[in-house]
Each structure stands twice: as C-alpha cells, then as structure tokens.
Coordinates of C-alpha atoms and ligand atoms in Angstrom, one line a residue:
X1 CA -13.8 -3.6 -34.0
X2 CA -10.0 -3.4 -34.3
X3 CA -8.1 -6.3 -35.7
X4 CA -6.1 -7.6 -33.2
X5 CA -2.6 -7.3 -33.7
X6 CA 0.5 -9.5 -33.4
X7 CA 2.7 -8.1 -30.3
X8 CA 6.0 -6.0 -32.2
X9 CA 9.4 -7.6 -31.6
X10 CA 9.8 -4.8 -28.2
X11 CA 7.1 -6.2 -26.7
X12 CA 8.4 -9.9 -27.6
X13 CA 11.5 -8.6 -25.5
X14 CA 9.4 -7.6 -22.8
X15 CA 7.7 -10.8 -22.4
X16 CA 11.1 -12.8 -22.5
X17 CA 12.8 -10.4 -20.2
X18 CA 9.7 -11.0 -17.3
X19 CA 9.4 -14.6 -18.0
X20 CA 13.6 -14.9 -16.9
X21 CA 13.1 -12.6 -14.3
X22 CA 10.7 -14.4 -12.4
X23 CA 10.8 -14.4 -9.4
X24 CA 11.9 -16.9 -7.3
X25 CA 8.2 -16.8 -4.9
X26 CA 6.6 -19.7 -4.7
X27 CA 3.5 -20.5 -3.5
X28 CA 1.9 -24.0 -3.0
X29 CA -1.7 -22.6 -3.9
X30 CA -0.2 -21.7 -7.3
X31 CA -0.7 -24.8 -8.9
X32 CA 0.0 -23.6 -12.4
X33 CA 1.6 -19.7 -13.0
X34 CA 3.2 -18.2 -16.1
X35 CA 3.2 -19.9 -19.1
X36 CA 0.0 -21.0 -20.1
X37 CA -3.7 -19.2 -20.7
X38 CA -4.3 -19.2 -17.5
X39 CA -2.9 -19.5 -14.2
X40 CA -4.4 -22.0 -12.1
X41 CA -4.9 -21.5 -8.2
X42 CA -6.3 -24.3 -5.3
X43 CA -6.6 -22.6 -2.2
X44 CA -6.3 -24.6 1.0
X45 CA -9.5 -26.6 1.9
X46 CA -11.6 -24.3 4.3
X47 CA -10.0 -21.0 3.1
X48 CA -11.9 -18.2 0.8
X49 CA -10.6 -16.2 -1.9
X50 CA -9.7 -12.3 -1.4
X51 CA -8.7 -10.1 -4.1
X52 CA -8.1 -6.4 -4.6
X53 CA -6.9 -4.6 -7.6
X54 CA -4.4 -1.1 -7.9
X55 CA -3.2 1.0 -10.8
X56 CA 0.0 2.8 -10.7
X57 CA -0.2 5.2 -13.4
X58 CA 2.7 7.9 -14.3
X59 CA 2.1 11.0 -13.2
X60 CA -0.6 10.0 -10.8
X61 CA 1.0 7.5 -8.7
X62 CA 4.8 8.6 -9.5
X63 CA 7.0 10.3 -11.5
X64 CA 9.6 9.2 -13.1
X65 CA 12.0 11.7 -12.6
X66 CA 11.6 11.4 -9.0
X67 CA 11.0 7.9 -7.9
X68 CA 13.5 5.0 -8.8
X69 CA 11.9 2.0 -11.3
X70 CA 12.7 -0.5 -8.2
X71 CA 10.4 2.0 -5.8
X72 CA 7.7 1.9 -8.7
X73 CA 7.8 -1.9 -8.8
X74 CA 8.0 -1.9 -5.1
X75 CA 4.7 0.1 -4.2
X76 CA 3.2 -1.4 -7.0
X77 CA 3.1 -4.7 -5.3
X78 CA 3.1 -3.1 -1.8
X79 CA -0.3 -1.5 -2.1
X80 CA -2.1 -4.5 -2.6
X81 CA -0.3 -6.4 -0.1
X82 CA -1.4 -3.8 2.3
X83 CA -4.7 -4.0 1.2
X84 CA -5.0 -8.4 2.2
X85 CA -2.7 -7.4 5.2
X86 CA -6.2 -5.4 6.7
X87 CA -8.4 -8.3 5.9
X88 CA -5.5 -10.6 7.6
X89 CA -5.5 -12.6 4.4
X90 CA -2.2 -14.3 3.0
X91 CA -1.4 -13.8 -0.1
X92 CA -0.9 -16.4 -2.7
X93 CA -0.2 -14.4 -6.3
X94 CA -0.1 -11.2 -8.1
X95 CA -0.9 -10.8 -11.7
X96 CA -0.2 -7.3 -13.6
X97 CA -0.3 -5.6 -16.4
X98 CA 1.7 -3.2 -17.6
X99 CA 1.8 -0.7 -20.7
X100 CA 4.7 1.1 -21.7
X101 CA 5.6 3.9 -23.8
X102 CA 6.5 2.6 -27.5
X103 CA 9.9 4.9 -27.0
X104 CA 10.6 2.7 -24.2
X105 CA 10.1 -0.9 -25.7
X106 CA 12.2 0.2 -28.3
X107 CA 15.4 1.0 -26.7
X108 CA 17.3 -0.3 -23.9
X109 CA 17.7 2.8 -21.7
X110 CA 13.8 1.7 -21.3
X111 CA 14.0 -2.1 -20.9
X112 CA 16.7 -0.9 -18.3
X113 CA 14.2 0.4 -16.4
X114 CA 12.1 -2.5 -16.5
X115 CA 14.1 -4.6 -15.3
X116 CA 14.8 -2.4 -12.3
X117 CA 10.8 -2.3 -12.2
X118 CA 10.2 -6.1 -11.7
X119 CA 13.9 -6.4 -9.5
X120 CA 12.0 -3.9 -7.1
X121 CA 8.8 -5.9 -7.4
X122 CA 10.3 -9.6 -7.0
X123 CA 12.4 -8.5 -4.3
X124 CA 9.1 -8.0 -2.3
X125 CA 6.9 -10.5 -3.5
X126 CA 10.1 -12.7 -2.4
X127 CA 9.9 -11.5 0.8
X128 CA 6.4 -12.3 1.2
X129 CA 6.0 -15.9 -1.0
X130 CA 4.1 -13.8 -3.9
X131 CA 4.9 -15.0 -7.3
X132 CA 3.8 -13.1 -10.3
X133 CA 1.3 -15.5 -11.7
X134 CA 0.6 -13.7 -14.9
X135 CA -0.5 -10.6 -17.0
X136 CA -0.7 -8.4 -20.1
X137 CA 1.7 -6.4 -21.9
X138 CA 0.9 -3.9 -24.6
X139 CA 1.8 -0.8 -25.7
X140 CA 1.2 2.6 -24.1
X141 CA -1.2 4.9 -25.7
X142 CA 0.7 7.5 -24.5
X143 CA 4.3 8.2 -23.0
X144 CA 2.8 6.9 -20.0
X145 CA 3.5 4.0 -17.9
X146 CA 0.8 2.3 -16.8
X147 CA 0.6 -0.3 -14.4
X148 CA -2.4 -2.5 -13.2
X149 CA -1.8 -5.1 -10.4
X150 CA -4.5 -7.8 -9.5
X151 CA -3.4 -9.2 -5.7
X152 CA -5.2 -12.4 -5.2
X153 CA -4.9 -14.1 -1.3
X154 CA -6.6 -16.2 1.2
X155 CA -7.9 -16.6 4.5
X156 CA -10.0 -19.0 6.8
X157 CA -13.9 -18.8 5.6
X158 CA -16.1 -16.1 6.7
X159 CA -12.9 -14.6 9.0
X160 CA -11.7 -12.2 7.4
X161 CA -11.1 -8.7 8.8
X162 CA -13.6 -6.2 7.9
X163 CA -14.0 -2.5 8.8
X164 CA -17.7 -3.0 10.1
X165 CA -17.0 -5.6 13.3
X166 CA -15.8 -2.5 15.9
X167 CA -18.2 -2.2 18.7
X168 CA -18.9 0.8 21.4
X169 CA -15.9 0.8 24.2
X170 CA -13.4 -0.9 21.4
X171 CA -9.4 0.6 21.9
X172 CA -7.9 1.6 18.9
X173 CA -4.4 0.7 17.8
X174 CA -2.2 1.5 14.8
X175 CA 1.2 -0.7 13.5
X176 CA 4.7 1.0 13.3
X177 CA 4.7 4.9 12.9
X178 CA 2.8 7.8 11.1
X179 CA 3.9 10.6 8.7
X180 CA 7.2 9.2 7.6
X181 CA 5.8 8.8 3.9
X182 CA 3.9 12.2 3.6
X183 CA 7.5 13.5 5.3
X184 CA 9.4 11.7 2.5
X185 CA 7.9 12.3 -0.4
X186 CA 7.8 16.5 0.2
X187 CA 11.4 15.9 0.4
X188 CA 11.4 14.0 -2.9
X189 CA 9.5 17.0 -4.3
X190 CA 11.7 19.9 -2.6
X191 CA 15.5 18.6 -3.7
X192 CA 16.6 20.2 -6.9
X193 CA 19.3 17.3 -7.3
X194 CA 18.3 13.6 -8.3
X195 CA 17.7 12.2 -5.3
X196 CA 20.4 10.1 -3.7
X197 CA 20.3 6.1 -4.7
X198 CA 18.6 3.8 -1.9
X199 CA 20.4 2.2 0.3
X200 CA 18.4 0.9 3.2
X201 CA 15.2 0.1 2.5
X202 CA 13.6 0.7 5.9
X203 CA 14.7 4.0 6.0
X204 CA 12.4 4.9 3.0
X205 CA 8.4 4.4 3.9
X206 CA 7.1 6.5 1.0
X207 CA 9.9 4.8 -1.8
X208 CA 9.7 1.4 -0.1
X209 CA 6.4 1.0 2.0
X210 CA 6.6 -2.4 4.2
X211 CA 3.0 -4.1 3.9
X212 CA 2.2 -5.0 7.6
X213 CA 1.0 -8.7 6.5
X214 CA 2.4 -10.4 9.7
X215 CA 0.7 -8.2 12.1
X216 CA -3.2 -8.7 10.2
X217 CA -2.3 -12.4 10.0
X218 CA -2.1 -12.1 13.6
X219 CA -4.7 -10.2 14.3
X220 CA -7.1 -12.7 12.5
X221 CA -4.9 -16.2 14.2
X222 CA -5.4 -14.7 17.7
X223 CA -8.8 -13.3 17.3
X224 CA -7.9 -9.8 18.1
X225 CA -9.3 -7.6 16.1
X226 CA -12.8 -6.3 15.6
X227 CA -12.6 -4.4 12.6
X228 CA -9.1 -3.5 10.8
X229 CA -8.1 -1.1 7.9
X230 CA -5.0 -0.1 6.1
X231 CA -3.8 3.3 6.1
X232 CA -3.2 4.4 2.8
X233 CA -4.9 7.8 2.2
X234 CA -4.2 9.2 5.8
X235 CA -5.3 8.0 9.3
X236 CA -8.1 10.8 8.9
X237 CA -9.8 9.1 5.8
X238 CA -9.0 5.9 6.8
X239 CA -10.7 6.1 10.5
X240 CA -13.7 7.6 8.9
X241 CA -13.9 4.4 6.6
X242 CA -13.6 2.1 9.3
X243 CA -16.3 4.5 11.6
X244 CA -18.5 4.6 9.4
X245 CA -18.7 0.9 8.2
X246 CA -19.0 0.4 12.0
X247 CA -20.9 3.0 12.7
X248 CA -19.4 4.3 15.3
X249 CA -17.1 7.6 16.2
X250 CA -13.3 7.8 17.4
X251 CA -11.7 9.9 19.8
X252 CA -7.9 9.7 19.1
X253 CA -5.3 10.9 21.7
X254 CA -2.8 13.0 20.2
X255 CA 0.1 12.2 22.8
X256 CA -0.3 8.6 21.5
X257 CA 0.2 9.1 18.0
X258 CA 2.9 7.1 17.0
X259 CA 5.0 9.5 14.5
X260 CA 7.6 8.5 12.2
X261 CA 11.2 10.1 12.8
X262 CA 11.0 11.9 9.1
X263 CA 8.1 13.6 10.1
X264 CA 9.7 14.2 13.9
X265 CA 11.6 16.5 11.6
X266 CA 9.2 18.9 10.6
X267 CA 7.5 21.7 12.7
X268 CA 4.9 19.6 15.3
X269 CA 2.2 21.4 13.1
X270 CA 3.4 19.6 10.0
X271 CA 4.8 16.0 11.7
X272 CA 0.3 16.1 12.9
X273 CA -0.7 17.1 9.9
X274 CA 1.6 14.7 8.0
X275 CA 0.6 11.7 11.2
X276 CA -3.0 12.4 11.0
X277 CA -3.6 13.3 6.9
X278 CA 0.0 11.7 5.1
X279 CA -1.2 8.9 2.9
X280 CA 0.4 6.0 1.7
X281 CA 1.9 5.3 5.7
X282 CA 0.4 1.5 4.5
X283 CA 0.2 0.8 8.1
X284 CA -2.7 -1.2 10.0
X285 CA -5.3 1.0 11.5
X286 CA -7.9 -1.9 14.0
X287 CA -10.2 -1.8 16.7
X288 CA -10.1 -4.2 19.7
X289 CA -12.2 -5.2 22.9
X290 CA -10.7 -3.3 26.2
X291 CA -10.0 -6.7 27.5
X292 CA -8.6 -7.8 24.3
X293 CA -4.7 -9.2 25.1
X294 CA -3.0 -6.9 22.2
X295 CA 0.6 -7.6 21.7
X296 CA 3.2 -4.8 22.1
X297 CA 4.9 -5.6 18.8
X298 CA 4.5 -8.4 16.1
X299 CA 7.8 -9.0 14.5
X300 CA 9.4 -6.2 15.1
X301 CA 6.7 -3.8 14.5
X302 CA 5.5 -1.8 17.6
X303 CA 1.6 -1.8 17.9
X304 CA 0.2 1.5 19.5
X305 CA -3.2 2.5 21.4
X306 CA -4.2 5.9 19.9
X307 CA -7.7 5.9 20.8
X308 CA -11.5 4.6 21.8
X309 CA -14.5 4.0 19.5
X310 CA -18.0 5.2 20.7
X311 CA -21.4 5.2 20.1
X312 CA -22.0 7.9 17.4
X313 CA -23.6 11.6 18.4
X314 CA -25.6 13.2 16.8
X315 CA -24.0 16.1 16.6
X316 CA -20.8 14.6 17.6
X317 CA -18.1 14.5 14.9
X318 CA -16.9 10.9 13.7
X319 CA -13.1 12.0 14.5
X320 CA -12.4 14.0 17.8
X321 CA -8.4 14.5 18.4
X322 CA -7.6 15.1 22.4
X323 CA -5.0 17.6 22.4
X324 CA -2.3 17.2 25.4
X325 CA -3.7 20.7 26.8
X326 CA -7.2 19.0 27.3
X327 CA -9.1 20.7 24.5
X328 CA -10.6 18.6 21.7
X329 CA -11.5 19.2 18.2
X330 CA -13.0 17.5 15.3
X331 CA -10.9 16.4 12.6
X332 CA -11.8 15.9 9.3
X333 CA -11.0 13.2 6.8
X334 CA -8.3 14.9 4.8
X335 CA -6.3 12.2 3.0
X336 CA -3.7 13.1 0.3
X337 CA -5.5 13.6 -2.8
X338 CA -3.5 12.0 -6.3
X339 CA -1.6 14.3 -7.9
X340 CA -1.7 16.3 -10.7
X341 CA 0.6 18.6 -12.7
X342 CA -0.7 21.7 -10.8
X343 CA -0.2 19.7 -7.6
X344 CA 3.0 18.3 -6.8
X345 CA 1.8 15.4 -4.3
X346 CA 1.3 12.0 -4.9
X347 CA -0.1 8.9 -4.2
Ligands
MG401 MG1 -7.1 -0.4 1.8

C-alpha cells in the first residue's frame, strides 16, 4: 500500500483559498460544515435524506478551452441540484472533490482559475441556500481536472418524487423550454474565436443551467405530480426512463413542445432534434392526473402539456411524437452521448 503523503504547499494553497471563499449559504440542517473530520447534518424531524452524486471530468464534461471556470463550477453544482429538483427534495449541502493538474497548483494562472471555479459554484449554491459542507483535494494524475460533487437534500418521508408513480390517462408537462443547451453548446464548438465573456446568465442554458428546484418543491407541496424526472440527457432518454419505471408509454404532441429561442434558430429539423434529443436542458419532465390543477408557471418558469401517458402496447413504441400533419412516429431515446476527442459534444 502507498504511504500516505503529506499534501505539497499548492495543495495547502488550495485548501486556504476554498476555506476563504466559502460561500456565504447557509443552511440550518448543517449543523457543523467545513473545518472538522466531518460535517455534521440534522435534517428536520419527519424529513428523509436524498443524495445523488456527479463527476465533471475534463474532456468529458467540458473543455477548458471552451467553457469559462465559473460555467464549470456552475454545472458542477447545477447537475445535482437538478437531480433533488425531480425528486422535489431541498437541498441542504454539497460536498466535492476536486483534483487538479500539479501544473495548475503550482502557479497562479491555475489558482486563478479556481477561484473563478468555486465564484461560479458559490454564486449558485447562494442562490439556492447550498453551502459547500466539505471535500477532498489532491493532485491530478493527469492534466486533467477532475471534479466529484456529492449533493445531499431532504424532503417529507416517503414523498419524494419518483419516476414509477405515473398512471394510464396521466398529462405530461415539461418546465421552461427545450433545445436551448444542445443549440448553445454547437455554437461553443463552431466559433473559431474565444467565446465572448458572459454576461447574463439566463441567456446561457448550456454555460449556466438553472436547476428547476422551485417548480419540484411544488410539485411535491401541492401534490401534483405522479412521477417526475429531470431532463438531462434529452427529453427522448429521459421519457423512456420515466416510461419504463412506470411502465407505461407516451404520446408527445409536437406543436406543444416548448423550444428554447437558441434552438428557434436553427432549421425546424435541428430546433426537434435539439428539443427532443439536446441533453443537459436540466429541466423537469412529470406526469400528472387529467384533473390534476397544474399551475401555468412557478416563479417565473412556464410549465407546458406536451403529452399523455398510456397503457403500454405490445407492439406500440414507448415514445410516439404526433406531428402537426397528423402522422405519428416512434421516437427513440437518443440522448447526447459524453464526449470524446473524436466527437466534439459534450455533456
Ligand atoms: Mg436525473
């Protein structure tokens, strides 16, 4: 077994520089966070624990030539928030650990870009009372950057959303708009220049996803939803999760889809391709009763019927899109796949 080794003065830095960057989150279930061996959490009286896990590796999950070090920090945290957001859960903390490239820990053009890391992080998990509770720093292997984010929330016992509830007859609705990540990030990949520096947030849903955790909290306060799901690898995946869990099939209208004005841009082929298969959109996919009292919007964010579930057919597909010329066909699940250096997507 290796010996282990005392941490070299970069990685001393490191630790300092997170530990006065904090963020300013906090969160009364927290009751003890950085700064000791472990963090200590005490969940509200009739709440369970829900927690879901996300690497961001380099090259996998981002480049660094094309996304800014706030973006990295920002969808680092975002995925996981996304993930509680479809269960309804709140989230309480966020622990991480990150490895960085020993050219990096050794010379401030790299602790530069760590700090812009954690700003884009903490700005979110401000936004959303998430402090950063703890986590590991080391040493890359490699000259990669690797990132590894444990999300840790709550909700009321046994209600959680799941993707199995959805009955026969349930509507289908999805939060805010489709495509608009898929649409952004082939522009990341197209542009020859550096890409222009960020100035509204909103206007960026593959740099800056917003997790939708106001609409699932909803959802599970007001006993909407049957079953729920975040879109991250494309409606088409995603729906096929939540169908199959329920076992049940959807038939999605394709005049309903909500799509996101980056992807308006494209040919209508791409903008439904990018709506129905663009990962990453980290909106709310959920089922509801016909009878169910769905709000139009939840803070801002519009809430859309796309479809119905149904009983499955045996020779039915799971996904049926209804064109606007009354013809039908079946789609299949067809979710971005991770990149990799022969393929210039990511996710
Ligand atoms: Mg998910």
């Amino acid at each position: 077994m290796e010996k282990p080794q005392s941490k070299p003065l970069g990685e001393l830095e490191l630790i300092d520089r997170i530990r006065r960057g904090s963020n300013r989150a906090r969160n009364p279930s927290v009751a003890l966070g950085i700064g000791d061996d472990c963090a200590i959490l005490r969940p509200a009286a009739g709440y369970e624990i829900l927690v879901t896990t996300d690497f961001s590796l380099e090259g996998r999950h981002f480049r660094r030539d094309r996304h800014p070090p706030e973006s990295v920090g920002h969808r680092c945290l975002a995925r996981g928030l996304s993930d509680l957001a479809a269960m309804g859960a709140t989230p309480l903390a966020a622990f991480l650990s990150l490895a960085l490239p020993s050219a990096m820990l050794s010379r401030r053009r790299g602790l530069d870009w760590v700090d812009r890391f954690f700003a884009g992080l903490h700005h979110l998990g401000d936004l959303h009372n998430v402090p950063l509770a703890g986590g590991d720093t080391s040493e890359s292997p490699s000259d990669l950057i690797l990132a590894d984010i444990v999300l840790i929330g709550s909700a009321p016992r046994g209600r959680s959303l799941r993707r199995s509830g959805a009955r026969p007859g349930d509507a289908l609705y999805v939060t805010g708009s489709l495509g608009g990540a898929a649409a952004e990030l082939a522009s990341l990949f197209t542009r020859r220049k550096p890409n222009p520096p960020v100035a509204n947030l909103a206007d960026h849903p593959h740099l800056f996803p917003e997790p939708r955790l106001a609409v699932g909290q909803t959802l599970l306060r007001r006993r909407i939803a049957t079953a729920a799901i975040d879109v991250s690898d494309g409606i088409s995946t995603d729906l096929t999760h939540l169908c199959q869990a329920s076992k049940l099939r959807a038939e999605i209208d394709q005049t309903a889809l909500p799509i996101h004005p980056l992807a308006k841009q494209l040919t209508p082929e791409q903008a439904l391709k990018a709506a129905l298969h663009g990962g990453e959109d980290y909106e709310l996919l959920f089922a509801a009763p016909p009878a169910a009292r769905v709000p139009r919007s939840v803070g801002g964010v519009p809430i859309t019927r796309i479809g119905t579930l149904q009983r499955p057919g045996s020779k039915k597909p799971i996904i049926t899109l209804a064109h606007p010329d009354g013809t039908r066909t079946a789609i299949q699940p067809g979710g971005w796949e991770h990149f990799s250096a022969s393929r210039k997507t990511v996710r």
